[in-house]
Coordinates of C-alpha atoms in Angstrom, one line a residue:
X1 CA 63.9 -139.7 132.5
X2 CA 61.8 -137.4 134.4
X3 CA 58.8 -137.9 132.8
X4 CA 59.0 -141.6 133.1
X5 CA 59.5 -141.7 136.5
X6 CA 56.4 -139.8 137.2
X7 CA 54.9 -142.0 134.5
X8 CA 56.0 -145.2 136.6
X9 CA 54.9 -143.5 140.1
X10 CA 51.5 -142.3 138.6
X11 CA 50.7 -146.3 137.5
X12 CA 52.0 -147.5 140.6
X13 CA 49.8 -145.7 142.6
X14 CA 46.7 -146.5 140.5
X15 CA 47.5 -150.0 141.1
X16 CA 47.3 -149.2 144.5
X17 CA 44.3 -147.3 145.1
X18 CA 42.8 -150.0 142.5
X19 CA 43.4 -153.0 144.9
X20 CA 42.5 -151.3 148.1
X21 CA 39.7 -150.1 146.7
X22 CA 38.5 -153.4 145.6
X23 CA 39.2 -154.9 148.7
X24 CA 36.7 -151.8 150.0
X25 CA 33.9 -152.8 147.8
X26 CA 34.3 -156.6 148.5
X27 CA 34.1 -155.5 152.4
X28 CA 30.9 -153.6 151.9
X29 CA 29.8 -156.6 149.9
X30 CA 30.1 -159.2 151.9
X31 CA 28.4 -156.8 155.1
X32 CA 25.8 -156.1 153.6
X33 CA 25.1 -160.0 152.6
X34 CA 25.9 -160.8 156.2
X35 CA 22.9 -158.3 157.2
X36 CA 20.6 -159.8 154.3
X37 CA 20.8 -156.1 152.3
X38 CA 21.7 -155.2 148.6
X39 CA 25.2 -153.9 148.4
X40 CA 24.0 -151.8 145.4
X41 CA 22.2 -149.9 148.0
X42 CA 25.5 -148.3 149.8
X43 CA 27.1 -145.9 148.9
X44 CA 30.9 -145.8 149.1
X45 CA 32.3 -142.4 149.5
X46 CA 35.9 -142.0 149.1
X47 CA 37.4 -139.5 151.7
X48 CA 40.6 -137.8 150.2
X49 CA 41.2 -135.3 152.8
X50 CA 45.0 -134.2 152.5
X51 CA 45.7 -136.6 149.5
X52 CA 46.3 -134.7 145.8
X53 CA 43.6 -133.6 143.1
X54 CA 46.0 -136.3 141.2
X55 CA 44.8 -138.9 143.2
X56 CA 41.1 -138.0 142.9
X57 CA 41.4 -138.3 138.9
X58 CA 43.2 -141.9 139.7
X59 CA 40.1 -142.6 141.5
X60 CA 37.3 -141.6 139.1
X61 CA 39.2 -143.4 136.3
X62 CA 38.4 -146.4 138.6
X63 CA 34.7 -145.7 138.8
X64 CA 34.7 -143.7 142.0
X65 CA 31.8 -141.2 141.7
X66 CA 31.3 -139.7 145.5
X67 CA 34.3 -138.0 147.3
X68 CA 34.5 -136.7 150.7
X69 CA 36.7 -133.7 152.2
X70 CA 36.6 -132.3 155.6
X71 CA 38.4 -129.3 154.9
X72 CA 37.0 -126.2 152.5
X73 CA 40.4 -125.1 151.5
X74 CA 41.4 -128.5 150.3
X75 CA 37.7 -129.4 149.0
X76 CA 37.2 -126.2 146.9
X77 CA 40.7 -126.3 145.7
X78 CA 40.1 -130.2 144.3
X79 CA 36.6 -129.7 143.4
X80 CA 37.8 -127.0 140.9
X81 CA 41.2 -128.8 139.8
X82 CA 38.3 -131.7 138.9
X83 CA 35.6 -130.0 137.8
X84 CA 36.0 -131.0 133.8
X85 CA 36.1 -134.9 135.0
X86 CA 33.0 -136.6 132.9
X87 CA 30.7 -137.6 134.8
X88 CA 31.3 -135.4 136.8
X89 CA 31.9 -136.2 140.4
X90 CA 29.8 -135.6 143.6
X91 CA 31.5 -133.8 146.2
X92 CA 30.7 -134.5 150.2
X93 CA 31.9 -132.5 152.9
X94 CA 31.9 -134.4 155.9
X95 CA 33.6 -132.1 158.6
X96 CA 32.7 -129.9 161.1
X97 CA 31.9 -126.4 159.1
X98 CA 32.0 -123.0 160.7
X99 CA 29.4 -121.1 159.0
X100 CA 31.5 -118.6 157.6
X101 CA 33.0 -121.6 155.1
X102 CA 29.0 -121.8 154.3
X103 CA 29.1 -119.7 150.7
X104 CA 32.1 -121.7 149.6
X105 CA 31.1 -125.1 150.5
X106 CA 27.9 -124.2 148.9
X107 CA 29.3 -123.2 145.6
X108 CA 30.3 -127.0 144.8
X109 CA 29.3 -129.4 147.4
X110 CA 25.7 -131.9 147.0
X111 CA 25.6 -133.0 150.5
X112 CA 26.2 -131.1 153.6
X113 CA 27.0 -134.1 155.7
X114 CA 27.5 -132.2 159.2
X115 CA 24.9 -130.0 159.8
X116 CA 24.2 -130.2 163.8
X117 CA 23.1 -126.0 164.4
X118 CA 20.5 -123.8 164.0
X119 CA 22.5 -120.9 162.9
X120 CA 24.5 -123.6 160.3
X121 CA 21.4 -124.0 158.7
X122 CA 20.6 -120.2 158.3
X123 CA 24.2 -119.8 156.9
X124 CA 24.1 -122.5 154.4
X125 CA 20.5 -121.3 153.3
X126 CA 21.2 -117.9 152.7
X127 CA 24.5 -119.3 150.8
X128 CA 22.9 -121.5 148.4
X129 CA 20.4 -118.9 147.9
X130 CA 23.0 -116.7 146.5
X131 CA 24.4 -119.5 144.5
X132 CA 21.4 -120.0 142.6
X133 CA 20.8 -123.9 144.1
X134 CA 16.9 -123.4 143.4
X135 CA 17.1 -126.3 141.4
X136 CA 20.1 -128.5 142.5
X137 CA 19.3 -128.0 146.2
X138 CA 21.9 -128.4 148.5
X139 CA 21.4 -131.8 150.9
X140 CA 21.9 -131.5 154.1
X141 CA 22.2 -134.3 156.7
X142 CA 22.1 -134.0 160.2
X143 CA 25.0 -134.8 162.1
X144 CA 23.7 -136.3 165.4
X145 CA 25.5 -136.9 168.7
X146 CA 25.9 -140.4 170.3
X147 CA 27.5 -140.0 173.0
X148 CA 27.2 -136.1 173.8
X149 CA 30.7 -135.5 174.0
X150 CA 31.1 -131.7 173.0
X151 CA 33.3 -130.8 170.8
X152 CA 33.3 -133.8 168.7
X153 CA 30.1 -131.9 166.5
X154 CA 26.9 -133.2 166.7
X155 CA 23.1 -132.4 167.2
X156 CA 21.2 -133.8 170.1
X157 CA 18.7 -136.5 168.9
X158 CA 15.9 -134.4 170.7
X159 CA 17.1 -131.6 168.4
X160 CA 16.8 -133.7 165.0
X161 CA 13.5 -133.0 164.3
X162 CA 13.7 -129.2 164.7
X163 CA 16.7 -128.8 162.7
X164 CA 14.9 -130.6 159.9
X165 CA 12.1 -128.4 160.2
X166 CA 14.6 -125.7 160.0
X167 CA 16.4 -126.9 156.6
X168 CA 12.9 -128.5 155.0
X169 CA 12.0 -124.1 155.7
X170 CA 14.8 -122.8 153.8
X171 CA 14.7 -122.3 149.8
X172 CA 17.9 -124.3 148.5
X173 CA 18.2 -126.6 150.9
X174 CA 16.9 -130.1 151.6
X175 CA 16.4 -132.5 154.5
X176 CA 18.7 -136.2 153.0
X177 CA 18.8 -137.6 156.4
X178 CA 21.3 -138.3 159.7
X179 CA 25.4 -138.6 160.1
X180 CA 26.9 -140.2 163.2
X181 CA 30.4 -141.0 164.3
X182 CA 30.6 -144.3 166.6
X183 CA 32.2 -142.9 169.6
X184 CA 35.8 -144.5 170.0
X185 CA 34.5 -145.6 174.0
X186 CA 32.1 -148.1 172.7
X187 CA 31.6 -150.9 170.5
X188 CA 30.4 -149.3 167.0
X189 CA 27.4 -151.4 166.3
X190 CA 25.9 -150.7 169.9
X191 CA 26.4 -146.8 169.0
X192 CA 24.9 -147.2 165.7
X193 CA 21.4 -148.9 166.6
X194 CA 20.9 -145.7 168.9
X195 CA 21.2 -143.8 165.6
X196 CA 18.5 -146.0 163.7
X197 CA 15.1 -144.8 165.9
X198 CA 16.7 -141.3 165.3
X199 CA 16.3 -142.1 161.8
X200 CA 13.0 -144.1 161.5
X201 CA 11.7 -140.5 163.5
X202 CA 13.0 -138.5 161.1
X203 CA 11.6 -140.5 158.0
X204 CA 8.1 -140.1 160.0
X205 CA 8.3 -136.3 159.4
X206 CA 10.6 -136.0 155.7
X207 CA 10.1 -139.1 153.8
X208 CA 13.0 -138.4 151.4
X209 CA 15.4 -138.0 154.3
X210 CA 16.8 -141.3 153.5
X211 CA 20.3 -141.5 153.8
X212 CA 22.0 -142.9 156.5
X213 CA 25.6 -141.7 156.7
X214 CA 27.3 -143.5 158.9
X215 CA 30.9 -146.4 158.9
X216 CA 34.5 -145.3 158.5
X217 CA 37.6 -147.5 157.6
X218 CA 37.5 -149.5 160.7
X219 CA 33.3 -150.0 161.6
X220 CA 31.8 -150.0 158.0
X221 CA 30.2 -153.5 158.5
X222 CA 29.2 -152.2 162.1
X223 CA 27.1 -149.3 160.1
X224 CA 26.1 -151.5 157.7
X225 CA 24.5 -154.0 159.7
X226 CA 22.7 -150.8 161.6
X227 CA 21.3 -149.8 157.9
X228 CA 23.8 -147.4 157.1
X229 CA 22.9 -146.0 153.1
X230 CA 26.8 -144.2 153.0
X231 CA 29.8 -145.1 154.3
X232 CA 33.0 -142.8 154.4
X233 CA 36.2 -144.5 153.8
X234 CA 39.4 -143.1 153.4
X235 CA 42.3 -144.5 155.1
X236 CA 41.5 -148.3 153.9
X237 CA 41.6 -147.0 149.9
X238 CA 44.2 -144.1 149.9
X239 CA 46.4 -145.5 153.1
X240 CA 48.0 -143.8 155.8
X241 CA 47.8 -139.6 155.4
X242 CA 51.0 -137.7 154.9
X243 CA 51.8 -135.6 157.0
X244 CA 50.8 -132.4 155.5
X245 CA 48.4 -131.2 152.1
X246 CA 50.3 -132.4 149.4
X247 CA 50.0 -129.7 146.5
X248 CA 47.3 -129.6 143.9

């Protein structure tokens, strides 16, 4: 009886996560029409922060293929309960890191998606130096500030250029582009087209920095219309978090 009932819960829930997300993709589809773009151009990157490795598997059986965490405990934890998935899954981490989290996130992560410090770069370098990324080099975006609001993570856009300099320097590491949060005291497309001459800078100096990480549940077709490349969804595919980390 037991083992139907989880049988029953387990198909119930990738019916779930299989009509949000396709709701997801038809919203990122229809924005980027609306801004005369290519939706196979955007990336969709499922955040699964405090949701079960179970629900990660659900979602790469349903063609997911990027997932974000904000958390290194939780990320490392999934990343390794997931690591035999074929293909395999590419792994995000989106949150604020302290640098001492640097040698773990570099063990499993391909894009660093909150790098915003000088001594964040020199932490991440010397970690994927130890981890052998010579040839799978970490990619780091900048995390850039639109509003200046410390606290809330976040790089000057004066300071863009030098951290680039900084990671395009380091062995292992490599310059993908810019992140930005929309500021919750503004509307999200007016704080997004500051983050596009950030960019168009930045591609001046590092022609591969192309990504443009930007759009959450609520503003993706805000960041899409501002030529956002990723977009970080959680809440609209997995619903509302529980409480606490569910166990792996």
């Amino acid at each position: 009886m037991e083992a139907r009932e989880a049988r029953e819960a387990r198909e119930a829930r990738r019916a779930f996560l299989a009509g949000r997300l396709a709701a997801v993709r038809e919203r990122i589809a229809d924005a980027a029409r609306a801004a005369g773009r290519d939706h196979t151009g955007i990336t969709l990157i499922t955040v699964t922060k405090t949701w079960p490795a179970e629900d990660v598997r659900l979602l790469a059986g349903l063609g997911v293929h990027d997932v974000g965490e904000n958390q290194d405990q939780q990320a490392s934890a999934k990343a390794a309960a997931c690591a035999g998935l074929a293909p395999a899954l590419s792994w995000h981490f989106i949150g604020q890191l302290q640098s001492n989290k640097a040698p773990s996130v570099a063990r499993y992560a391909d894009m660093v998606h909150s790098v915003d410090r000088a001594s964040l770069v020199s932490a991440l370098g010397k970690a994927a130096e130890r981890a052998g990324r010579a040839e799978r080099e970490l990619r780091c975006l900048i995390q850039v500030s639109l509003d200046g609001t410390a606290g809330r993570g976040g790089a000057h856009p004066d300071e863009v250029l030098r951290l680039a300099a900084l990671i395009a320097g380091r062995p292992g590491l490599t310059v993908a582009g810019v992140m930005a949060v929309a500021p919750p005291q503004e509307p999200a497309g007016q704080a997004f087209a500051r983050l596009r001459p950030v960019r168009e800078r930045l591609l001046g100096e590092h022609p591969g920095a192309v990504v443009m990480s930007a759009g959450m549940s609520g503003d993706l077709e805000a960041a899409i219309a501002a030529g956002a490349t990723h977009v970080r969804v959680g809440s609209a595919i997995l619903g509302h978090r529980p409480p606490a980390p569910l166990p792996h």
